[in-house]
Amino acid sequence: MLTQALFRALDKKAIWVIAIFLAVAVLVPMANLLIPPGQFGHVPTYLVSLMGKYLAYAILALALDLVWGYCGILSLGHGAFFALGGYAMGMYLMRQIGTRGVYGHPVLPDFMVFLNYSELPWFWLGMDNFWFAMLMVVFVPGLLAFVFGFFAFRSRVTGVYLSIITQAMTFALLLAFFRNDMGFGGNNGLTDFKDILGVSVQAQSTRATLFAATAIALALSVLVCSMIVNSKLGKVMVAVRDAESRTRFLGYRVEYVKLFAFTVSAIMAGIAGALYVPQVGIINPSEFDPANSIEVVIWTAVGGRGTLIGPIIGAIVVNLGKSWFTTTLPELWLFALGALFVFTTLFLPKGIVGLWHQARDRMRRRTEPEERPEPPTPAQSADIERGEDPASFGHEAQPKPAE
Amino acid sequence: MSAHTDTMLYLDGVSVAFDGFKAINNLAIIVKPAEMLAIIGPNGAGKTTMMDIITGKTRPDAGQVLFDGRTDLTRLDEAAIANLGIGRKFQKPAVFESHTVWDNLEMALKKPRGIFSTLFYTASDDDVARITEILETVRLIARKDEFAANLSHGQKQWLEIGMLLAQDPKLLLVDEPVAGMTDSETEETAKLLREISKTRSVVVVEHDMSFVRDLGSRVVCLAEGSVLAEGSLDQVSANPVVIERYLGR
Ligand SMILES: Nc1ncnc2c1ncn2[C@@H]1O[C@H](COP(=O)(O)OP(=O)(O)OP(=O)(O)O)[C@@H](O)[C@H]1O
Ligand SMILES: [Mg+2]
């Protein structure tokens, strides 16, 4: 059963994507550690961490695509799951500082000493244990998504209404994490990390290892997503995206299909956050900023939603652009991002991947006249809010908006 | 409790109003096991709304809706009702356009609908044989790998009928199945539905009178949300009220 599912996942293009990122996981650290600086082929350490950051973003974008591109749930709060995973990792890293903090307290992190905490809050207990912290990385975002999704999907909140409440969720968390008395370091967040698993986070070899871990996590995420979208459940997810109500009349519990996708996706986002934090060296409440979650949507749209490679390309390309802009023309970045989104929505409804498909089809049409038509992908703009293809279904099959 | 023991579908005193407008008004309809019932009636008579009520899309304001003589459908949602064995074909063809013809049938095929059984589902030889058989019945075998979006209107109708067959329901609700079909396709559809009704209950809504005649079943004429006349097609179409309110138009 599982082997058949694995087999299904590995056929088609996914195996290439997985192979590429596994190769990257080995080659980039080798180029960093084995080739001496100054020699051809050497990858500087700062670049390794920068690429690691991009790959963490790619996992986040892939997670969003699983719910948005395949299941029609436009989550504008995925940054929250990413940040929660990041905080869980940050808490572990804080507890590794030990007496090396400014105040030298053996147990309490600096900010707690500063705020006159007498002991660790209960939710910090056990976070010094790596495996427990990693469990929290998947458990906390997963549980939040499960509870949130359970109520939202059961009450049939769809479309814009759902998008708005996901924004509200991440905004509420933003405000909560800003508060000093929440016990997460207030607006400074968690930083000044020293060790991870007994080795320095700053060390070159640690950075290379973290990069490799991120690339492997991305490959595994592609594998899991491929397994899901190539299964019958994946087909049902697309059916839910295109015609939610019709799917119910076939006897599928749409709310559970969505809940499954949403929870798996939140866990992936949490893992991405946990890999991101040690590579950038800080996690603070700004990660919960609603604008961050919207940016993830833009990466996914630009790369091409409803494909596995699209969001990965989108995350990397847009963040390369962001890095360039923020060093050369920082004040223009938001305008460029907005323009990019408008441009994609209007002219590239299937993103970069769609452009590639178009070009390939044009090439083929020139060589062989009979060509199988492209799969219809729902147009990007108007149905984003509704998650369905208006052309294909009459009013009978339309999901009702929130009561 | 005696009136409805031997029924597949039992509606009594059903009413539903939309913003004060009574779309269904004290409706009573009975369908026996392995019986076909054709429903005719003018536009807006409430035929589709009746199906919405049976399949859980619309909650009635009053009345009893029983399936198989005992299950109260008004308490269940769409998925639960579908899983009891009630299949529906929509008035506007509602197939999954971005899926292939084959995948549409595979999703409809009667199989456990749970999340994990769907995730790990692999088509068995029996499933493949069954889907192939259905594809032959609805004459889409040559187009099995095409996206449903590329089918003609009539072929989408056939595909949806195929999806109904795949669901293997006990009760089929078929809303205007022959719209967009050629005459010979219409005849085929009547033949297919007659065949199905030997073992299952079928409710067909249709405006095409020659098709209804082909079905050769009991006929109910609805108007303004309640039953206007009932009997064989000849009896119903000879009814002066039916002529005045529906056929005469
Ligand atoms: N959800 C709804 N909200 C408001 N009014 C509705 C709703 N559904 C149906 N109606 C109204 O109820 C009446 C019955 O509609 P219904 O679709 O059941 O008719 P019908 O018999 O299927 O007609 P047709 O032959 O045209 O398909 C119509 O006047 C329709 O406008
Ligand atoms: Mg109708």
XYZ file of C-alpha atoms and ligand atoms in Angstrom:
684
model
C 0.000 0.000 0.000
C 2.662 2.456 1.116
C 5.130 1.147 -1.431
C 2.619 1.660 -4.220
C 2.032 5.193 -3.012
C 5.784 5.798 -2.950
C 6.105 4.386 -6.424
C 3.368 6.700 -7.677
C 5.109 9.627 -6.040
C 8.432 8.863 -7.631
C 7.344 8.590 -11.202
C 6.905 11.642 -13.437
C 8.869 14.818 -12.899
C 9.034 14.689 -9.119
C 11.933 12.272 -9.181
C 14.019 14.859 -11.032
C 13.226 17.599 -8.579
C 14.033 15.301 -5.671
C 17.280 14.163 -7.284
C 18.349 17.734 -7.976
C 17.861 18.880 -4.394
C 19.560 15.800 -2.987
C 22.505 16.537 -5.269
C 22.480 20.170 -4.167
C 22.473 18.997 -0.539
C 25.780 17.244 -1.165
C 27.474 19.456 -3.757
C 27.025 22.897 -2.217
C 28.469 21.954 1.204
C 31.325 20.174 -0.601
C 32.048 23.255 -2.678
C 32.047 25.271 0.527
C 34.150 22.989 2.716
C 36.473 21.199 0.308
C 37.354 23.863 -2.228
C 39.582 26.483 -0.558
C 38.454 30.134 -0.709
C 39.701 32.006 -3.738
C 39.827 28.892 -5.872
C 37.346 28.334 -8.695
C 34.135 26.697 -7.522
C 34.331 27.759 -3.890
C 30.980 28.762 -2.404
C 31.432 31.299 0.391
C 29.767 30.512 3.710
C 27.494 33.564 3.679
C 26.146 32.362 0.322
C 25.532 28.887 1.693
C 23.377 30.342 4.465
C 21.604 32.668 2.024
C 20.739 29.739 -0.237
C 19.673 27.752 2.797
C 17.279 30.561 3.641
C 15.850 30.495 0.113
C 15.336 26.748 0.273
C 13.486 27.149 3.587
C 11.259 29.673 1.826
C 10.813 27.171 -1.004
C 9.481 24.596 1.474
C 7.065 27.214 2.788
C 5.876 28.070 -0.727
C 5.433 24.380 -1.546
C 3.390 23.988 1.633
C 1.158 26.859 0.608
C 0.785 25.432 -2.884
C -0.477 22.156 -1.469
C -3.472 23.929 0.046
C -3.908 26.739 -2.449
C -2.818 25.324 -5.797
C -4.234 21.866 -5.263
C -7.076 22.317 -2.808
C -8.234 25.877 -3.488
C -7.710 27.126 0.066
C -6.083 30.544 -0.218
C -4.362 30.766 3.154
C -3.058 34.235 3.919
C -1.687 33.068 7.247
C 0.904 30.479 6.378
C 3.638 32.706 7.750
C 2.205 31.969 11.198
C 2.940 28.242 10.942
C 6.425 29.044 9.654
C 7.023 31.426 12.558
C 5.728 28.951 15.146
C 8.123 26.288 13.874
C 10.828 28.940 13.975
C 10.013 29.882 17.556
C 10.148 26.254 18.657
C 13.623 25.987 17.171
C 14.548 29.388 18.645
C 13.518 28.233 22.123
C 15.764 25.201 21.827
C 18.662 27.400 20.693
C 18.054 29.859 23.562
C 18.276 27.071 26.078
C 21.621 26.002 24.626
C 23.149 29.366 25.541
C 23.397 28.393 29.209
C 25.667 30.628 31.264
C 27.112 32.355 28.223
C 24.326 34.961 28.257
C 24.948 38.554 29.353
C 23.504 37.810 32.792
C 25.108 34.384 32.971
C 21.997 32.745 34.384
C 22.291 28.954 34.004
C 18.641 28.359 33.100
C 16.842 31.568 32.252
C 17.504 33.287 28.907
C 18.668 36.908 29.167
C 15.314 38.480 28.418
C 13.675 36.562 31.258
C 16.322 37.689 33.729
C 15.829 41.221 32.499
C 12.058 40.916 32.965
C 12.516 39.502 36.489
C 11.253 35.989 35.782
C 12.003 33.740 38.717
C 11.621 30.491 36.834
C 11.007 29.162 33.329
C 7.399 29.385 32.121
C 5.901 25.902 31.722
C 5.986 25.995 27.923
C 9.767 26.419 27.989
C 10.211 23.175 29.908
C 11.779 20.405 27.890
C 12.771 22.760 25.102
C 16.443 22.201 25.949
C 16.026 18.688 24.592
C 16.571 18.734 20.821
C 14.157 15.935 20.007
C 11.418 17.361 22.170
C 11.896 20.748 20.510
C 11.749 19.126 17.063
C 8.539 17.404 18.101
C 7.126 20.818 18.988
C 8.255 22.138 15.589
C 5.729 19.818 13.935
C 3.218 19.532 16.751
C 2.462 23.199 17.463
C 1.804 24.355 13.867
C 0.049 21.053 13.136
C -2.250 21.381 16.139
C -3.056 25.020 15.446
C -3.874 24.196 11.816
C -5.952 21.215 12.855
C -8.039 23.120 15.393
C -8.374 26.209 13.207
C -9.202 24.127 10.135
C -11.614 21.897 11.997
C -13.853 24.808 12.931
C -13.372 26.801 9.729
C -13.956 23.943 7.299
C -16.757 22.377 9.302
C -18.672 25.652 9.235
C -17.937 25.787 5.510
C -16.014 29.015 5.573
C -14.574 29.318 2.075
C -13.058 31.792 -0.344
C -12.297 35.332 0.776
C -13.851 34.736 4.165
C -11.360 31.990 4.879
C -8.475 34.095 3.577
C -9.505 36.912 5.897
C -9.674 34.749 8.989
C -6.259 33.253 8.233
C -4.936 36.830 8.073
C -6.640 37.557 11.363
C -5.016 34.471 12.871
C -1.494 35.512 11.963
C -2.199 39.108 12.998
C -3.475 37.986 16.398
C -0.310 35.929 16.874
C 1.784 38.923 15.808
C 0.222 41.049 18.539
C 0.505 38.283 21.105
C 4.180 37.615 20.416
C 4.971 41.323 20.659
C 3.960 41.284 24.315
C 6.762 40.860 26.811
C 4.596 38.910 29.237
C 3.970 36.163 26.648
C 7.418 34.808 27.490
C 8.816 34.765 23.964
C 11.128 37.720 24.186
C 8.679 40.406 23.073
C 9.576 42.446 20.036
C 13.260 41.477 20.203
C 12.352 37.856 19.763
C 14.957 35.183 20.279
C 18.541 35.687 19.124
C 22.247 35.498 20.041
C 22.189 31.749 19.502
C 25.366 29.891 20.355
C 25.124 26.131 19.861
C 23.018 23.585 18.084
C 23.474 19.940 19.085
C 26.727 20.874 20.811
C 28.379 22.637 17.877
C 28.564 26.361 17.203
C 25.777 27.703 14.966
C 28.285 30.098 13.443
C 30.804 27.418 12.452
C 31.321 26.909 8.743
C 30.642 23.184 8.982
C 27.409 23.803 10.922
C 26.211 26.227 8.288
C 27.000 23.726 5.545
C 25.158 21.015 7.495
C 22.121 23.233 8.034
C 22.068 23.941 4.316
C 22.220 20.233 3.548
C 19.427 19.561 6.039
C 17.257 22.207 4.382
C 17.881 20.846 0.886
C 17.054 17.323 2.090
C 13.922 18.590 3.842
C 12.879 20.247 0.580
C 13.449 17.011 -1.335
C 11.376 15.121 1.240
C 8.638 17.753 1.063
C 8.499 17.325 -2.694
C 8.267 13.567 -2.177
C 5.421 13.883 0.328
C 3.538 16.403 -1.795
C 4.036 14.288 -4.889
C 2.724 11.264 -3.029
C -0.357 13.196 -1.990
C -1.163 14.938 -5.266
C -0.628 11.815 -7.360
C -2.941 9.756 -5.168
C -6.689 9.557 -5.499
C -6.858 11.921 -2.527
C -4.886 14.431 -4.588
C -7.463 14.144 -7.346
C -10.216 14.687 -4.813
C -8.348 17.777 -3.563
C -8.351 19.210 -7.075
C -12.031 18.288 -7.342
C -12.656 20.233 -4.135
C -10.740 23.178 -5.586
C -12.764 23.178 -8.803
C -16.198 22.197 -7.506
C -16.432 21.795 -3.793
C -20.140 21.167 -3.631
C -20.114 18.566 -6.411
C -17.453 16.620 -4.545
C -19.740 16.398 -1.524
C -22.462 14.811 -3.637
C -20.001 12.062 -4.525
C -19.803 11.263 -0.831
C -16.424 12.792 0.017
C -16.168 14.702 3.270
C -14.789 17.917 1.859
C -14.068 19.339 5.313
C -11.766 16.432 6.144
C -10.014 16.586 2.783
C -9.266 20.243 3.442
C -8.311 19.586 7.044
C -5.819 16.942 5.968
C -4.203 19.198 3.376
C -4.153 22.177 5.721
C -2.572 20.262 8.598
C 0.088 18.569 6.463
C 0.853 21.929 4.908
C 1.162 23.675 8.290
C 3.575 21.001 9.498
C 5.713 21.513 6.398
C 5.660 25.258 6.997
C 6.713 24.704 10.626
C 9.677 22.564 9.559
C 10.682 25.267 7.074
C 10.611 27.830 9.890
C 12.730 25.638 12.133
C 15.376 25.293 9.421
C 15.272 28.996 8.674
C 15.926 30.298 12.196
C 19.422 28.891 12.878
C 20.539 30.038 9.416
C 19.437 33.639 9.853
C 20.227 33.701 13.583
C 17.026 35.343 14.827
C 13.289 34.871 15.146
C 11.065 37.762 16.150
C 7.345 38.609 15.938
C 7.724 40.334 12.567
C 7.680 36.834 11.057
C 3.959 36.815 11.907
C 3.417 39.983 9.880
C 0.403 39.407 7.585
C 2.441 40.933 4.752
C 4.883 38.010 4.989
C 2.114 35.513 4.374
C 0.936 37.507 1.387
C 4.471 37.459 0.013
C 4.393 33.652 0.104
C 1.252 33.752 -2.022
C 3.083 35.959 -4.518
C 6.065 33.581 -4.727
C 3.690 30.707 -5.399
C 1.687 32.606 -7.999
C 4.833 33.793 -9.769
C 6.331 30.305 -9.900
C 3.078 28.640 -10.913
C 0.523 27.252 -8.542
C -0.865 23.764 -8.846
C 2.567 22.379 -9.773
C 5.267 21.012 -7.493
C 8.203 22.837 -9.047
C 6.423 26.176 -9.527
C 6.385 27.393 -5.914
C 10.016 26.348 -5.452
C 11.102 28.350 -8.492
C 8.890 31.250 -7.426
C 10.303 31.378 -3.891
C 13.885 31.324 -5.121
C 13.447 33.773 -8.004
C 11.418 36.343 -6.073
C 13.797 36.221 -3.105
C 16.811 36.613 -5.360
C 15.068 39.714 -6.687
C 14.339 40.847 -3.160
C 17.978 40.454 -2.125
C 19.093 42.454 -5.116
C 16.527 45.212 -4.596
C 17.065 45.574 -0.872
C 20.771 46.172 -1.378
C 20.550 48.473 -4.390
C 17.081 50.083 -4.403
C 15.528 49.239 -1.022
C 12.720 51.800 -1.209
C 11.452 50.346 -4.488
C 11.157 46.712 -3.453
C 7.509 46.766 -2.369
C 6.486 48.507 -5.567
C 8.400 45.972 -7.613
C 6.752 43.130 -5.711
C 3.299 44.603 -6.236
C 3.968 45.156 -9.918
C 5.241 41.604 -10.242
C 2.054 40.230 -8.722
C -0.182 42.318 -10.941
C 1.868 41.340 -13.988
C 1.694 37.622 -13.148
C -2.019 37.761 -12.460
C -2.734 39.500 -15.738
C -0.250 37.934 -18.121
C 1.088 34.761 -16.564
C -1.888 33.070 -14.929
C 0.101 29.846 -14.668
C 3.308 31.525 -13.567
C 6.811 30.799 -14.772
C 6.031 27.108 -15.122
C 3.064 27.944 -17.341
C 5.336 30.045 -19.529
C 7.667 27.108 -19.886
C 4.772 24.808 -20.859
C 3.567 27.305 -23.440
C 6.996 27.557 -25.003
C 7.361 23.789 -25.065
C 3.940 23.321 -26.659
C 4.719 25.882 -29.321
C 7.905 23.982 -30.129
C 6.036 20.712 -30.334
C 3.205 22.087 -32.374
C 5.755 23.113 -34.937
C 7.066 19.577 -35.185
C 3.892 17.504 -34.745
C 0.509 19.004 -35.589
C -1.657 16.739 -33.355
C -1.134 17.795 -29.762
C -2.971 16.869 -26.645
C -4.590 19.917 -25.140
C -3.220 21.462 -21.966
C -5.033 20.651 -18.753
C -7.380 23.472 -17.940
C -6.098 25.242 -14.882
C -8.476 27.627 -13.211
C -7.780 31.193 -14.168
C -5.864 33.036 -11.564
C -7.635 36.188 -10.577
C -11.364 35.992 -10.036
C -11.481 32.404 -8.854
C -8.652 32.881 -6.401
C -11.253 34.070 -3.988
C -13.589 31.241 -4.717
C -11.222 28.445 -5.448
C -13.198 27.151 -8.357
C -13.598 27.443 -12.047
C -16.678 29.495 -12.766
C -16.891 28.400 -16.388
C -17.361 24.763 -15.622
C -20.116 24.701 -13.075
C -23.582 26.047 -12.841
C -24.995 27.597 -9.763
C -26.137 24.263 -8.500
C -22.609 23.136 -7.879
C -21.328 26.337 -6.314
C -20.248 26.262 -2.728
C -22.111 28.641 -0.516
C -20.106 31.396 1.104
C -19.855 31.583 4.845
C -23.118 31.871 6.664
C -45.183 4.064 10.359
C -46.860 1.735 7.880
C -47.192 3.981 4.844
C -43.497 4.140 4.145
C -42.088 0.742 5.062
C -41.829 -0.547 1.521
C -40.540 2.616 -0.106
C -37.142 3.671 -1.390
C -38.040 7.330 -1.210
C -40.861 8.816 0.794
C -41.694 12.504 0.800
C -44.690 13.773 2.702
C -45.863 17.284 3.488
C -42.555 18.747 2.366
C -42.406 22.519 2.059
C -39.597 24.964 1.538
C -39.725 28.701 1.020
C -37.041 31.060 -0.283
C -37.596 34.550 1.064
C -41.285 33.858 1.474
C -41.649 32.286 -1.972
C -42.888 28.714 -1.621
C -40.751 26.732 -4.052
C -42.044 23.429 -2.652
C -45.485 23.320 -1.150
C -46.807 20.320 0.765
C -45.177 17.890 -1.645
C -45.825 14.162 -1.366
C -43.971 11.674 -3.569
C -43.273 7.974 -3.180
C -40.782 5.872 -5.105
C -40.743 2.110 -4.619
C -37.642 -0.092 -4.797
C -36.683 -0.862 -8.396
C -39.167 1.623 -9.731
C -38.703 4.456 -12.179
C -40.545 7.721 -11.765
C -40.534 10.483 -14.342
C -41.182 14.016 -13.152
C -42.377 16.672 -15.553
C -43.574 20.187 -14.981
C -43.082 23.780 -16.047
C -39.895 25.778 -15.361
C -39.715 26.813 -11.770
C -42.068 24.039 -10.660
C -39.568 22.987 -8.009
C -38.192 19.817 -9.617
C -34.554 20.656 -9.005
C -35.368 22.032 -5.557
C -36.968 18.692 -4.707
C -33.685 16.970 -5.579
C -31.804 19.538 -3.499
C -33.948 18.562 -0.541
C -33.426 14.837 -1.020
C -29.651 15.181 -1.380
C -29.220 17.441 1.641
C -28.378 20.640 -0.202
C -31.537 22.395 0.948
C -33.215 21.824 4.298
C -37.012 21.653 4.105
C -39.008 23.935 6.390
C -41.485 21.153 7.065
C -42.244 17.585 6.096
C -40.826 14.123 6.124
C -38.106 12.818 3.790
C -37.318 9.150 4.284
C -34.881 6.928 2.405
C -35.282 3.178 2.283
C -38.329 3.452 4.511
C -36.408 4.455 7.617
C -33.539 6.945 7.222
C -34.529 10.552 7.849
C -32.635 12.493 5.206
C -33.388 15.911 6.655
C -30.885 15.317 9.441
C -27.957 14.335 7.204
C -25.510 16.312 5.107
C -24.658 15.824 1.433
C -21.755 13.422 1.920
C -23.669 11.225 4.354
C -26.647 11.055 2.022
C -24.442 10.207 -0.959
C -22.830 7.428 1.060
C -26.227 5.973 1.944
C -26.593 5.212 -1.752
C -28.226 8.231 -3.363
C -26.579 9.396 -6.556
C -27.409 12.564 -8.388
C -26.883 13.866 -11.890
C -27.127 17.634 -12.058
C -29.181 19.671 -14.464
C -26.095 21.478 -15.752
C -23.487 18.809 -16.356
C -21.188 18.881 -13.346
C -18.112 16.830 -14.131
C -14.610 17.616 -12.920
C -13.229 19.441 -15.910
C -9.556 19.425 -15.003
C -9.604 15.670 -14.526
C -9.583 13.043 -17.218
C -12.688 11.047 -18.041
C -11.063 8.067 -16.346
C -10.253 9.968 -13.156
C -13.787 11.309 -12.961
C -15.055 7.733 -12.889
C -12.339 6.561 -10.521
C -13.321 9.221 -8.010
C -16.974 8.291 -8.340
C -16.369 4.549 -8.032
C -17.944 3.059 -4.934
C -14.979 2.686 -2.586
C -14.224 3.763 0.980
C -14.310 7.562 1.080
C -12.069 8.069 4.117
C -8.976 10.260 3.904
C -6.386 7.537 4.338
C -8.125 4.900 2.271
C -8.316 7.492 -0.508
C -4.674 8.492 -0.061
C -3.419 4.911 -0.332
C -5.955 3.755 -2.918
C -4.634 1.750 -5.810
C -7.050 0.591 -8.487
C -7.502 -3.176 -8.312
C -8.031 -5.238 -11.457
C -11.721 -5.343 -10.604
C -11.867 -1.575 -10.381
C -10.145 -1.183 -13.733
C -12.526 -3.695 -15.283
C -15.526 -1.943 -13.782
C -14.441 1.499 -14.990
C -13.731 0.085 -18.451
C -17.171 -1.503 -18.513
C -18.807 1.797 -17.571
C -16.760 3.625 -20.205
C -18.093 1.197 -22.788
C -21.650 1.640 -21.576
C -21.460 5.411 -21.827
C -19.383 5.211 -25.020
C -16.451 7.217 -23.807
C -13.849 4.484 -23.934
C -12.007 6.189 -26.792
C -11.782 9.413 -24.827
C -10.852 8.005 -21.445
C -7.580 9.936 -21.167
C -8.995 13.255 -22.246
C -9.847 16.066 -19.894
C -13.542 16.229 -19.181
C -13.433 19.905 -20.183
C -12.897 18.825 -23.790
C -16.078 16.756 -24.016
C -19.180 17.976 -25.801
C -22.246 18.861 -23.756
C -23.878 15.531 -24.543
C -20.725 13.617 -23.683
C -20.488 15.395 -20.360
C -24.040 14.244 -19.696
C -22.977 10.693 -20.500
C -19.926 10.998 -18.289
C -22.065 12.145 -15.424
C -24.398 9.219 -15.974
C -21.288 7.033 -15.944
C -20.260 8.570 -12.626
C -23.708 7.714 -11.290
C -23.249 4.106 -12.388
C -19.810 4.019 -10.776
C -21.272 5.176 -7.479
C -23.558 2.143 -7.585
C -26.387 3.902 -5.755
C -29.714 2.446 -4.664
C -31.551 5.558 -5.746
C -30.634 7.664 -8.770
C -31.820 11.223 -9.167
C -31.360 12.284 -12.761
C -32.042 15.925 -13.618
C -32.614 16.601 -17.338
C -30.238 13.949 -18.663
C -30.871 14.346 -22.384
C -30.442 18.088 -22.805
C -27.828 18.580 -25.520
C -28.064 15.007 -26.789
C -28.866 13.894 -30.321
C -32.019 11.846 -30.952
C -30.162 8.566 -31.057
C -28.239 9.432 -27.884
C -31.555 10.277 -26.236
C -32.939 6.869 -27.177
C -29.834 5.182 -25.806
C -30.196 7.057 -22.553
C -33.805 5.943 -22.168
C -32.726 2.365 -22.779
C -29.935 2.634 -20.239
C -32.197 4.134 -17.574
C -34.826 1.445 -18.165
C -32.115 -1.157 -17.695
C -30.913 0.463 -14.471
C -34.433 0.700 -13.085
C -34.752 -3.079 -13.141
C -32.576 -3.219 -10.043
C -32.640 0.302 -8.582
C -34.991 3.178 -8.041
C -34.674 6.001 -10.525
C -36.193 9.484 -10.517
C -35.876 11.299 -13.826
C -36.742 14.929 -14.419
C -37.145 15.800 -18.083
C -38.987 18.181 -20.388
C -38.512 16.021 -23.500
C -41.887 14.261 -23.854
C -40.816 11.627 -26.367
C -38.007 10.673 -24.011
C -40.442 10.429 -21.097
C -42.658 8.238 -23.287
C -39.631 6.023 -24.008
C -39.044 5.588 -20.301
C -42.482 4.021 -20.031
C -42.708 4.733 -16.331
C -45.121 6.296 -13.908
C -45.248 10.070 -14.348
C -45.760 12.886 -11.853
C -46.446 16.409 -13.006
C -45.266 19.103 -10.589
C -46.400 22.694 -10.634
C -45.765 25.434 -8.116
C -44.140 23.031 -5.749
C -46.798 20.362 -5.479
C -48.180 17.411 -7.399
C -50.598 18.415 -10.122
C -51.301 15.005 -11.580
C -49.972 11.473 -11.374
C -50.309 8.282 -13.439
C -49.157 6.964 -16.786
C -47.922 9.510 -19.313
C -51.175 9.196 -21.276
C -53.286 9.784 -18.190
C -51.201 12.741 -17.080
C -51.024 14.380 -20.475
C -54.775 13.973 -20.943
C -55.403 15.768 -17.659
C -56.980 19.153 -18.492
C -55.158 20.965 -15.683
C -51.810 19.636 -16.911
C -52.628 20.736 -20.449
C -53.558 24.181 -19.249
C -50.607 24.714 -16.891
C -47.794 22.891 -18.694
C -48.299 21.151 -22.000
C -50.539 23.794 -23.488
C -47.932 26.526 -23.164
N -31.551 28.715 -3.512
C -32.633 29.370 -3.980
N -32.908 30.618 -3.555
C -33.997 31.281 -3.994
N -34.880 30.775 -4.865
C -34.660 29.532 -5.340
C -33.527 28.762 -4.918
N -33.567 27.564 -5.543
C -34.668 27.584 -6.320
N -35.329 28.758 -6.199
C -36.571 29.112 -6.859
O -37.449 28.033 -6.679
C -38.229 27.828 -7.843
C -38.091 26.389 -8.262
O -36.837 26.213 -8.907
P -36.343 24.837 -9.490
O -34.967 25.057 -9.954
O -36.575 23.789 -8.494
O -37.310 24.637 -10.734
P -37.302 23.471 -11.796
O -38.609 22.801 -11.689
O -36.102 22.620 -11.649
O -37.248 24.289 -13.137
P -36.467 23.956 -14.513
O -37.387 23.091 -15.295
O -36.292 25.297 -15.150
O -35.188 23.313 -14.167
C -37.741 28.814 -8.876
O -38.657 29.907 -8.896
C -36.407 29.255 -8.356
O -36.149 30.583 -8.717
Mg -34.470 22.240 -12.720
